[in-house]
């Protein structure tokens, strides 16, 4: 990475993700994995996965443990996790789904436990039902030109923005855009598809400051495949919007 900013963002995301996985493992195995033994890698599609180079009990008996974290320069993080203690004391690919996002000096990550059989990528994993998946995104709230909304938002999303209280429009526009990015991580496509195939409804019945509000995303594939509905949550923190979306088989 030749760009200092890209290198900084990449390192920030990795640093936050490694600490999150470390805390997740402590909660699920009651053992501390040194950060140097936690490696974040990428699939061919760019989505991250975790390899552990330490002989500790790895969770993977099918229970669903979840963990959410956000950090700024290593100083701010939150964690909620539950799961069971795996009995296999071996290293290797962790049966988890990890998602990472970063913006300016902030990184947002989330991780959930998978059944060890679900953690394998490739055709073997896609032969049956796709494993549970999550996606997160973090964006700075800022004014955006109306042309941005008309270009990238669906008609339903445009109506949401038009009917929102004026004081919350910039926040809602940012939240809808962020939810699109989070949802496209769930389906492992990123911004390779027309964002108008992703329709987001962000609840705004009260101020989202420091409180998670529900959202729902509907992804309409270009093929004849059925639409995929993804529940999720969104909030605002210190001028940023944070979004989390997850596959329906997690709901």
PDB file of C-alpha atoms in Angstrom:
ATOM      1  CA  UNK A   1       0.000   0.000   0.000  1.00  0.00           C
ATOM      2  CA  UNK A   2       1.770   3.123  -1.224  1.00  0.00           C
ATOM      3  CA  UNK A   3      -0.777   5.606   0.095  1.00  0.00           C
ATOM      4  CA  UNK A   4      -0.078   6.497   3.755  1.00  0.00           C
ATOM      5  CA  UNK A   5      -3.810   7.016   4.361  1.00  0.00           C
ATOM      6  CA  UNK A   6      -4.766   3.612   2.945  1.00  0.00           C
ATOM      7  CA  UNK A   7      -2.008   1.975   4.966  1.00  0.00           C
ATOM      8  CA  UNK A   8      -3.171   3.787   8.124  1.00  0.00           C
ATOM      9  CA  UNK A   9      -6.823   2.807   7.542  1.00  0.00           C
ATOM     10  CA  UNK A  10      -5.843  -0.810   6.868  1.00  0.00           C
ATOM     11  CA  UNK A  11      -3.734  -0.992  10.025  1.00  0.00           C
ATOM     12  CA  UNK A  12      -6.465   0.651  12.112  1.00  0.00           C
ATOM     13  CA  UNK A  13      -9.035  -1.871  10.895  1.00  0.00           C
ATOM     14  CA  UNK A  14      -6.697  -4.812  11.526  1.00  0.00           C
ATOM     15  CA  UNK A  15      -5.686  -3.518  14.964  1.00  0.00           C
ATOM     16  CA  UNK A  16      -9.309  -3.126  16.026  1.00  0.00           C
ATOM     17  CA  UNK A  17     -10.311  -6.500  14.571  1.00  0.00           C
ATOM     18  CA  UNK A  18      -7.462  -8.332  16.322  1.00  0.00           C
ATOM     19  CA  UNK A  19      -8.418  -6.820  19.680  1.00  0.00           C
ATOM     20  CA  UNK A  20     -12.063  -7.698  19.064  1.00  0.00           C
ATOM     21  CA  UNK A  21     -11.208 -11.320  18.224  1.00  0.00           C
ATOM     22  CA  UNK A  22      -8.956 -11.487  21.284  1.00  0.00           C
ATOM     23  CA  UNK A  23     -11.813 -10.338  23.522  1.00  0.00           C
ATOM     24  CA  UNK A  24     -14.246 -12.672  21.744  1.00  0.00           C
ATOM     25  CA  UNK A  25     -11.945 -15.640  22.382  1.00  0.00           C
ATOM     26  CA  UNK A  26     -11.526 -14.648  26.021  1.00  0.00           C
ATOM     27  CA  UNK A  27     -15.316 -14.539  26.422  1.00  0.00           C
ATOM     28  CA  UNK A  28     -15.918 -17.865  24.658  1.00  0.00           C
ATOM     29  CA  UNK A  29     -12.871 -19.905  25.751  1.00  0.00           C
ATOM     30  CA  UNK A  30     -11.720 -18.105  28.916  1.00  0.00           C
ATOM     31  CA  UNK A  31      -8.226 -18.012  27.437  1.00  0.00           C
ATOM     32  CA  UNK A  32      -6.220 -15.061  26.150  1.00  0.00           C
ATOM     33  CA  UNK A  33      -4.722 -15.379  22.673  1.00  0.00           C
ATOM     34  CA  UNK A  34      -1.697 -13.098  22.133  1.00  0.00           C
ATOM     35  CA  UNK A  35      -2.383 -10.538  19.402  1.00  0.00           C
ATOM     36  CA  UNK A  36       0.578 -11.868  17.415  1.00  0.00           C
ATOM     37  CA  UNK A  37      -1.203 -15.229  17.108  1.00  0.00           C
ATOM     38  CA  UNK A  38      -4.344 -13.686  15.591  1.00  0.00           C
ATOM     39  CA  UNK A  39      -4.050 -13.144  11.837  1.00  0.00           C
ATOM     40  CA  UNK A  40      -6.678 -11.359   9.736  1.00  0.00           C
ATOM     41  CA  UNK A  41      -6.673 -12.535   6.114  1.00  0.00           C
ATOM     42  CA  UNK A  42      -8.897 -11.916   3.104  1.00  0.00           C
ATOM     43  CA  UNK A  43     -10.932 -14.206   0.878  1.00  0.00           C
ATOM     44  CA  UNK A  44     -10.703 -13.794  -2.892  1.00  0.00           C
ATOM     45  CA  UNK A  45     -13.821 -11.600  -2.699  1.00  0.00           C
ATOM     46  CA  UNK A  46     -12.095  -9.313  -0.187  1.00  0.00           C
ATOM     47  CA  UNK A  47     -14.071 -10.361   2.890  1.00  0.00           C
ATOM     48  CA  UNK A  48     -11.948 -10.926   6.011  1.00  0.00           C
ATOM     49  CA  UNK A  49     -11.449 -14.150   7.921  1.00  0.00           C
ATOM     50  CA  UNK A  50      -9.395 -15.089  10.969  1.00  0.00           C
ATOM     51  CA  UNK A  51      -6.592 -17.585  11.457  1.00  0.00           C
ATOM     52  CA  UNK A  52      -5.419 -18.381  14.961  1.00  0.00           C
ATOM     53  CA  UNK A  53      -1.848 -19.538  15.532  1.00  0.00           C
ATOM     54  CA  UNK A  54      -2.279 -20.610  19.138  1.00  0.00           C
ATOM     55  CA  UNK A  55      -3.370 -23.883  20.724  1.00  0.00           C
ATOM     56  CA  UNK A  56      -6.427 -22.766  22.669  1.00  0.00           C
ATOM     57  CA  UNK A  57      -9.997 -24.011  22.724  1.00  0.00           C
ATOM     58  CA  UNK A  58     -11.671 -22.745  19.555  1.00  0.00           C
ATOM     59  CA  UNK A  59     -15.424 -22.061  19.694  1.00  0.00           C
ATOM     60  CA  UNK A  60     -17.264 -23.922  16.979  1.00  0.00           C
ATOM     61  CA  UNK A  61     -19.861 -26.292  18.327  1.00  0.00           C
ATOM     62  CA  UNK A  62     -22.715 -24.496  16.605  1.00  0.00           C
ATOM     63  CA  UNK A  63     -23.561 -22.004  19.336  1.00  0.00           C
ATOM     64  CA  UNK A  64     -23.928 -18.406  18.219  1.00  0.00           C
ATOM     65  CA  UNK A  65     -21.725 -15.944  20.078  1.00  0.00           C
ATOM     66  CA  UNK A  66     -21.701 -12.336  18.993  1.00  0.00           C
ATOM     67  CA  UNK A  67     -19.376  -9.439  19.602  1.00  0.00           C
ATOM     68  CA  UNK A  68     -19.526  -5.821  18.484  1.00  0.00           C
ATOM     69  CA  UNK A  69     -16.755  -3.284  18.868  1.00  0.00           C
ATOM     70  CA  UNK A  70     -15.832   0.186  17.745  1.00  0.00           C
ATOM     71  CA  UNK A  71     -12.540   1.874  18.474  1.00  0.00           C
ATOM     72  CA  UNK A  72     -10.795   5.184  17.958  1.00  0.00           C
ATOM     73  CA  UNK A  73      -6.999   5.140  18.145  1.00  0.00           C
ATOM     74  CA  UNK A  74      -7.362   2.173  20.447  1.00  0.00           C
ATOM     75  CA  UNK A  75      -9.113   4.121  23.160  1.00  0.00           C
ATOM     76  CA  UNK A  76     -12.808   3.419  22.750  1.00  0.00           C
ATOM     77  CA  UNK A  77     -14.442   0.028  22.394  1.00  0.00           C
ATOM     78  CA  UNK A  78     -17.586  -1.834  23.298  1.00  0.00           C
ATOM     79  CA  UNK A  79     -18.051  -5.549  23.589  1.00  0.00           C
ATOM     80  CA  UNK A  80     -20.999  -7.884  24.014  1.00  0.00           C
ATOM     81  CA  UNK A  81     -20.451 -11.586  23.632  1.00  0.00           C
ATOM     82  CA  UNK A  82     -21.915 -14.940  24.486  1.00  0.00           C
ATOM     83  CA  UNK A  83     -20.990 -18.394  23.346  1.00  0.00           C
ATOM     84  CA  UNK A  84     -19.764 -21.759  24.460  1.00  0.00           C
ATOM     85  CA  UNK A  85     -16.326 -23.029  25.217  1.00  0.00           C
ATOM     86  CA  UNK A  86     -14.952 -25.123  22.392  1.00  0.00           C
ATOM     87  CA  UNK A  87     -13.158 -28.282  23.386  1.00  0.00           C
ATOM     88  CA  UNK A  88     -10.625 -28.583  20.584  1.00  0.00           C
ATOM     89  CA  UNK A  89      -7.255 -27.115  21.599  1.00  0.00           C
ATOM     90  CA  UNK A  90      -5.914 -26.522  18.102  1.00  0.00           C
ATOM     91  CA  UNK A  91      -4.951 -23.610  15.904  1.00  0.00           C
ATOM     92  CA  UNK A  92      -6.227 -22.822  12.429  1.00  0.00           C
ATOM     93  CA  UNK A  93      -9.032 -20.950  10.776  1.00  0.00           C
ATOM     94  CA  UNK A  94     -11.521 -19.667  13.334  1.00  0.00           C
ATOM     95  CA  UNK A  95     -15.180 -20.582  12.711  1.00  0.00           C
ATOM     96  CA  UNK A  96     -16.353 -16.974  12.853  1.00  0.00           C
ATOM     97  CA  UNK A  97     -17.703 -14.312  10.532  1.00  0.00           C
ATOM     98  CA  UNK A  98     -15.748 -11.058  10.858  1.00  0.00           C
ATOM     99  CA  UNK A  99     -16.579  -7.699   9.302  1.00  0.00           C
ATOM    100  CA  UNK A 100     -14.481  -4.512   9.335  1.00  0.00           C
ATOM    101  CA  UNK A 101     -15.079  -0.867   8.436  1.00  0.00           C
ATOM    102  CA  UNK A 102     -13.064   2.296   9.010  1.00  0.00           C
ATOM    103  CA  UNK A 103     -13.532   6.026   8.551  1.00  0.00           C
ATOM    104  CA  UNK A 104     -11.036   8.719   9.496  1.00  0.00           C
ATOM    105  CA  UNK A 105      -9.717   7.787  12.968  1.00  0.00           C
ATOM    106  CA  UNK A 106     -12.437   5.254  13.725  1.00  0.00           C
ATOM    107  CA  UNK A 107     -12.782   1.544  13.043  1.00  0.00           C
ATOM    108  CA  UNK A 108     -15.893  -0.566  13.549  1.00  0.00           C
ATOM    109  CA  UNK A 109     -15.800  -4.368  13.652  1.00  0.00           C
ATOM    110  CA  UNK A 110     -18.203  -7.166  14.513  1.00  0.00           C
ATOM    111  CA  UNK A 111     -17.767 -10.918  14.858  1.00  0.00           C
ATOM    112  CA  UNK A 112     -20.119 -13.857  15.321  1.00  0.00           C
ATOM    113  CA  UNK A 113     -19.402 -17.513  15.961  1.00  0.00           C
ATOM    114  CA  UNK A 114     -20.207 -20.075  13.282  1.00  0.00           C
ATOM    115  CA  UNK A 115     -20.496 -23.810  13.352  1.00  0.00           C
ATOM    116  CA  UNK A 116     -17.057 -25.074  12.314  1.00  0.00           C
ATOM    117  CA  UNK A 117     -18.668 -26.676   9.250  1.00  0.00           C
ATOM    118  CA  UNK A 118     -19.943 -23.258   8.145  1.00  0.00           C
ATOM    119  CA  UNK A 119     -16.547 -21.591   8.258  1.00  0.00           C
ATOM    120  CA  UNK A 120     -15.206 -23.284   5.128  1.00  0.00           C
ATOM    121  CA  UNK A 121     -15.251 -21.040   2.073  1.00  0.00           C
ATOM    122  CA  UNK A 122     -15.807 -22.101  -1.505  1.00  0.00           C
ATOM    123  CA  UNK A 123     -18.187 -24.627  -3.133  1.00  0.00           C
ATOM    124  CA  UNK A 124     -18.416 -26.836  -0.058  1.00  0.00           C
ATOM    125  CA  UNK A 125     -19.815 -23.959   1.946  1.00  0.00           C
ATOM    126  CA  UNK A 126     -22.258 -22.902  -0.747  1.00  0.00           C
ATOM    127  CA  UNK A 127     -23.695 -26.356  -1.431  1.00  0.00           C
ATOM    128  CA  UNK A 128     -26.398 -25.881   1.198  1.00  0.00           C
ATOM    129  CA  UNK A 129     -27.730 -22.856   2.979  1.00  0.00           C
ATOM    130  CA  UNK A 130     -25.253 -20.011   3.114  1.00  0.00           C
ATOM    131  CA  UNK A 131     -23.717 -19.562   6.567  1.00  0.00           C
ATOM    132  CA  UNK A 132     -24.842 -16.654   8.731  1.00  0.00           C
ATOM    133  CA  UNK A 133     -23.132 -13.400   7.788  1.00  0.00           C
ATOM    134  CA  UNK A 134     -22.843  -9.870   9.123  1.00  0.00           C
ATOM    135  CA  UNK A 135     -21.662  -6.565   7.720  1.00  0.00           C
ATOM    136  CA  UNK A 136     -20.853  -3.237   9.362  1.00  0.00           C
ATOM    137  CA  UNK A 137     -20.093   0.244   8.104  1.00  0.00           C
ATOM    138  CA  UNK A 138     -19.110   3.563   9.638  1.00  0.00           C
ATOM    139  CA  UNK A 139     -19.523   6.920   7.884  1.00  0.00           C
ATOM    140  CA  UNK A 140     -19.013  10.557   8.838  1.00  0.00           C
ATOM    141  CA  UNK A 141     -22.282  12.523   8.786  1.00  0.00           C
ATOM    142  CA  UNK A 142     -21.895  15.324   6.257  1.00  0.00           C
ATOM    143  CA  UNK A 143     -24.057  17.231   3.790  1.00  0.00           C
ATOM    144  CA  UNK A 144     -24.414  15.502   0.444  1.00  0.00           C
ATOM    145  CA  UNK A 145     -25.602  17.030  -2.804  1.00  0.00           C
ATOM    146  CA  UNK A 146     -29.154  16.067  -3.778  1.00  0.00           C
ATOM    147  CA  UNK A 147     -27.747  14.615  -6.987  1.00  0.00           C
ATOM    148  CA  UNK A 148     -26.047  11.970  -4.807  1.00  0.00           C
ATOM    149  CA  UNK A 149     -29.431  10.907  -3.422  1.00  0.00           C
ATOM    150  CA  UNK A 150     -31.092  10.789  -6.846  1.00  0.00           C
ATOM    151  CA  UNK A 151     -28.180   8.823  -8.328  1.00  0.00           C
ATOM    152  CA  UNK A 152     -27.697   6.137  -5.678  1.00  0.00           C
ATOM    153  CA  UNK A 153     -30.993   5.862  -3.764  1.00  0.00           C
ATOM    154  CA  UNK A 154     -34.196   4.029  -4.626  1.00  0.00           C
ATOM    155  CA  UNK A 155     -37.486   5.883  -4.963  1.00  0.00           C
ATOM    156  CA  UNK A 156     -38.582   4.582  -1.556  1.00  0.00           C
ATOM    157  CA  UNK A 157     -35.359   5.807   0.034  1.00  0.00           C
ATOM    158  CA  UNK A 158     -35.765   9.219  -1.582  1.00  0.00           C
ATOM    159  CA  UNK A 159     -39.252   9.458  -0.067  1.00  0.00           C
ATOM    160  CA  UNK A 160     -37.796   8.610   3.353  1.00  0.00           C
ATOM    161  CA  UNK A 161     -35.352  11.484   3.048  1.00  0.00           C
ATOM    162  CA  UNK A 162     -37.973  13.917   1.771  1.00  0.00           C
ATOM    163  CA  UNK A 163     -40.329  13.204   4.680  1.00  0.00           C
ATOM    164  CA  UNK A 164     -37.646  13.224   7.395  1.00  0.00           C
ATOM    165  CA  UNK A 165     -37.323  16.219   9.730  1.00  0.00           C
ATOM    166  CA  UNK A 166     -34.937  18.700   8.046  1.00  0.00           C
ATOM    167  CA  UNK A 167     -32.563  18.585  11.023  1.00  0.00           C
ATOM    168  CA  UNK A 168     -32.085  14.834  10.511  1.00  0.00           C
ATOM    169  CA  UNK A 169     -31.845  14.639   6.714  1.00  0.00           C
ATOM    170  CA  UNK A 170     -28.048  14.589   6.488  1.00  0.00           C
ATOM    171  CA  UNK A 171     -27.953  11.912   9.182  1.00  0.00           C
ATOM    172  CA  UNK A 172     -30.611   9.820   7.434  1.00  0.00           C
ATOM    173  CA  UNK A 173     -28.903  10.101   4.041  1.00  0.00           C
ATOM    174  CA  UNK A 174     -25.660   8.950   5.658  1.00  0.00           C
ATOM    175  CA  UNK A 175     -27.452   6.116   7.472  1.00  0.00           C
ATOM    176  CA  UNK A 176     -29.116   4.821   4.300  1.00  0.00           C
ATOM    177  CA  UNK A 177     -25.832   4.908   2.401  1.00  0.00           C
ATOM    178  CA  UNK A 178     -24.009   3.220   5.271  1.00  0.00           C
ATOM    179  CA  UNK A 179     -26.689   0.523   5.549  1.00  0.00           C
ATOM    180  CA  UNK A 180     -26.270  -0.221   1.840  1.00  0.00           C
ATOM    181  CA  UNK A 181     -22.540  -0.745   2.351  1.00  0.00           C
ATOM    182  CA  UNK A 182     -23.095  -2.955   5.401  1.00  0.00           C
ATOM    183  CA  UNK A 183     -25.680  -5.078   3.565  1.00  0.00           C
ATOM    184  CA  UNK A 184     -23.459  -5.505   0.519  1.00  0.00           C
ATOM    185  CA  UNK A 185     -20.789  -6.910   2.832  1.00  0.00           C
ATOM    186  CA  UNK A 186     -23.310  -9.487   4.034  1.00  0.00           C
ATOM    187  CA  UNK A 187     -23.785 -10.742   0.462  1.00  0.00           C
ATOM    188  CA  UNK A 188     -20.028 -10.326  -0.191  1.00  0.00           C
ATOM    189  CA  UNK A 189     -20.442  -8.040  -3.189  1.00  0.00           C
ATOM    190  CA  UNK A 190     -19.369  -4.638  -1.909  1.00  0.00           C
ATOM    191  CA  UNK A 191     -19.931  -1.672  -4.192  1.00  0.00           C
ATOM    192  CA  UNK A 192     -19.746  -3.826  -7.327  1.00  0.00           C
ATOM    193  CA  UNK A 193     -23.505  -3.672  -7.918  1.00  0.00           C
ATOM    194  CA  UNK A 194     -26.006  -0.909  -8.571  1.00  0.00           C
ATOM    195  CA  UNK A 195     -26.793   0.504  -5.125  1.00  0.00           C
ATOM    196  CA  UNK A 196     -30.424   0.904  -6.196  1.00  0.00           C
ATOM    197  CA  UNK A 197     -30.740  -2.878  -5.969  1.00  0.00           C
ATOM    198  CA  UNK A 198     -30.401  -2.370  -2.215  1.00  0.00           C
ATOM    199  CA  UNK A 199     -33.446  -0.790  -0.564  1.00  0.00           C
ATOM    200  CA  UNK A 200     -33.012   0.413   3.035  1.00  0.00           C
ATOM    201  CA  UNK A 201     -35.539   1.500   5.624  1.00  0.00           C
ATOM    202  CA  UNK A 202     -33.913   3.179   8.633  1.00  0.00           C
ATOM    203  CA  UNK A 203     -36.145   3.694  11.647  1.00  0.00           C
ATOM    204  CA  UNK A 204     -36.107   7.321  12.800  1.00  0.00           C
ATOM    205  CA  UNK A 205     -38.914   7.469  15.343  1.00  0.00           C
ATOM    206  CA  UNK A 206     -36.518   8.989  17.879  1.00  0.00           C
ATOM    207  CA  UNK A 207     -33.042  10.502  17.968  1.00  0.00           C
ATOM    208  CA  UNK A 208     -30.458   7.760  17.342  1.00  0.00           C
ATOM    209  CA  UNK A 209     -27.779   9.316  19.575  1.00  0.00           C
ATOM    210  CA  UNK A 210     -26.121   6.514  21.581  1.00  0.00           C
ATOM    211  CA  UNK A 211     -29.130   4.269  20.954  1.00  0.00           C
ATOM    212  CA  UNK A 212     -29.411   1.517  18.365  1.00  0.00           C
ATOM    213  CA  UNK A 213     -32.457   1.814  16.106  1.00  0.00           C
ATOM    214  CA  UNK A 214     -33.716  -0.962  13.792  1.00  0.00           C
ATOM    215  CA  UNK A 215     -33.230  -0.969  10.046  1.00  0.00           C
ATOM    216  CA  UNK A 216     -34.181  -3.359   7.265  1.00  0.00           C
ATOM    217  CA  UNK A 217     -32.453  -3.882   3.960  1.00  0.00           C
ATOM    218  CA  UNK A 218     -33.860  -5.658   0.914  1.00  0.00           C
ATOM    219  CA  UNK A 219     -31.363  -6.755  -1.726  1.00  0.00           C
ATOM    220  CA  UNK A 220     -32.754  -7.440  -5.207  1.00  0.00           C
ATOM    221  CA  UNK A 221     -30.247  -9.578  -7.177  1.00  0.00           C
ATOM    222  CA  UNK A 222     -29.789  -8.947 -10.894  1.00  0.00           C
ATOM    223  CA  UNK A 223     -30.674 -12.605 -11.503  1.00  0.00           C
ATOM    224  CA  UNK A 224     -34.055 -14.231 -11.003  1.00  0.00           C
ATOM    225  CA  UNK A 225     -33.090 -15.152  -7.447  1.00  0.00           C
ATOM    226  CA  UNK A 226     -35.498 -14.105  -4.729  1.00  0.00           C
ATOM    227  CA  UNK A 227     -34.901 -10.869  -2.878  1.00  0.00           C
ATOM    228  CA  UNK A 228     -32.890 -11.177   0.331  1.00  0.00           C
ATOM    229  CA  UNK A 229     -34.118  -9.366   3.427  1.00  0.00           C
ATOM    230  CA  UNK A 230     -31.508  -8.355   5.999  1.00  0.00           C
ATOM    231  CA  UNK A 231     -32.414  -6.937   9.413  1.00  0.00           C
ATOM    232  CA  UNK A 232     -30.007  -4.646  11.191  1.00  0.00           C
ATOM    233  CA  UNK A 233     -29.341  -1.724  13.492  1.00  0.00           C
ATOM    234  CA  UNK A 234     -27.976   1.795  13.252  1.00  0.00           C
ATOM    235  CA  UNK A 235     -26.885   4.569  15.593  1.00  0.00           C
ATOM    236  CA  UNK A 236     -24.849   7.777  15.710  1.00  0.00           C
ATOM    237  CA  UNK A 237     -21.701   8.431  17.739  1.00  0.00           C
ATOM    238  CA  UNK A 238     -19.632  11.624  17.774  1.00  0.00           C
ATOM    239  CA  UNK A 239     -20.733  12.751  14.318  1.00  0.00           C
ATOM    240  CA  UNK A 240     -20.553   9.299  12.719  1.00  0.00           C
ATOM    241  CA  UNK A 241     -23.236   6.836  11.657  1.00  0.00           C
ATOM    242  CA  UNK A 242     -22.671   3.171  12.558  1.00  0.00           C
ATOM    243  CA  UNK A 243     -24.680   0.446  10.828  1.00  0.00           C
ATOM    244  CA  UNK A 244     -24.872  -3.322  11.198  1.00  0.00           C
ATOM    245  CA  UNK A 245     -26.769  -5.701   8.900  1.00  0.00           C
ATOM    246  CA  UNK A 246     -27.028  -9.464   9.105  1.00  0.00           C
ATOM    247  CA  UNK A 247     -28.414 -12.348   7.099  1.00  0.00           C
ATOM    248  CA  UNK A 248     -31.942 -13.465   7.886  1.00  0.00           C
ATOM    249  CA  UNK A 249     -30.783 -16.889   9.078  1.00  0.00           C
ATOM    250  CA  UNK A 250     -29.337 -15.065  12.097  1.00  0.00           C
ATOM    251  CA  UNK A 251     -32.600 -13.326  12.993  1.00  0.00           C
TER     252      UNK A 251
END
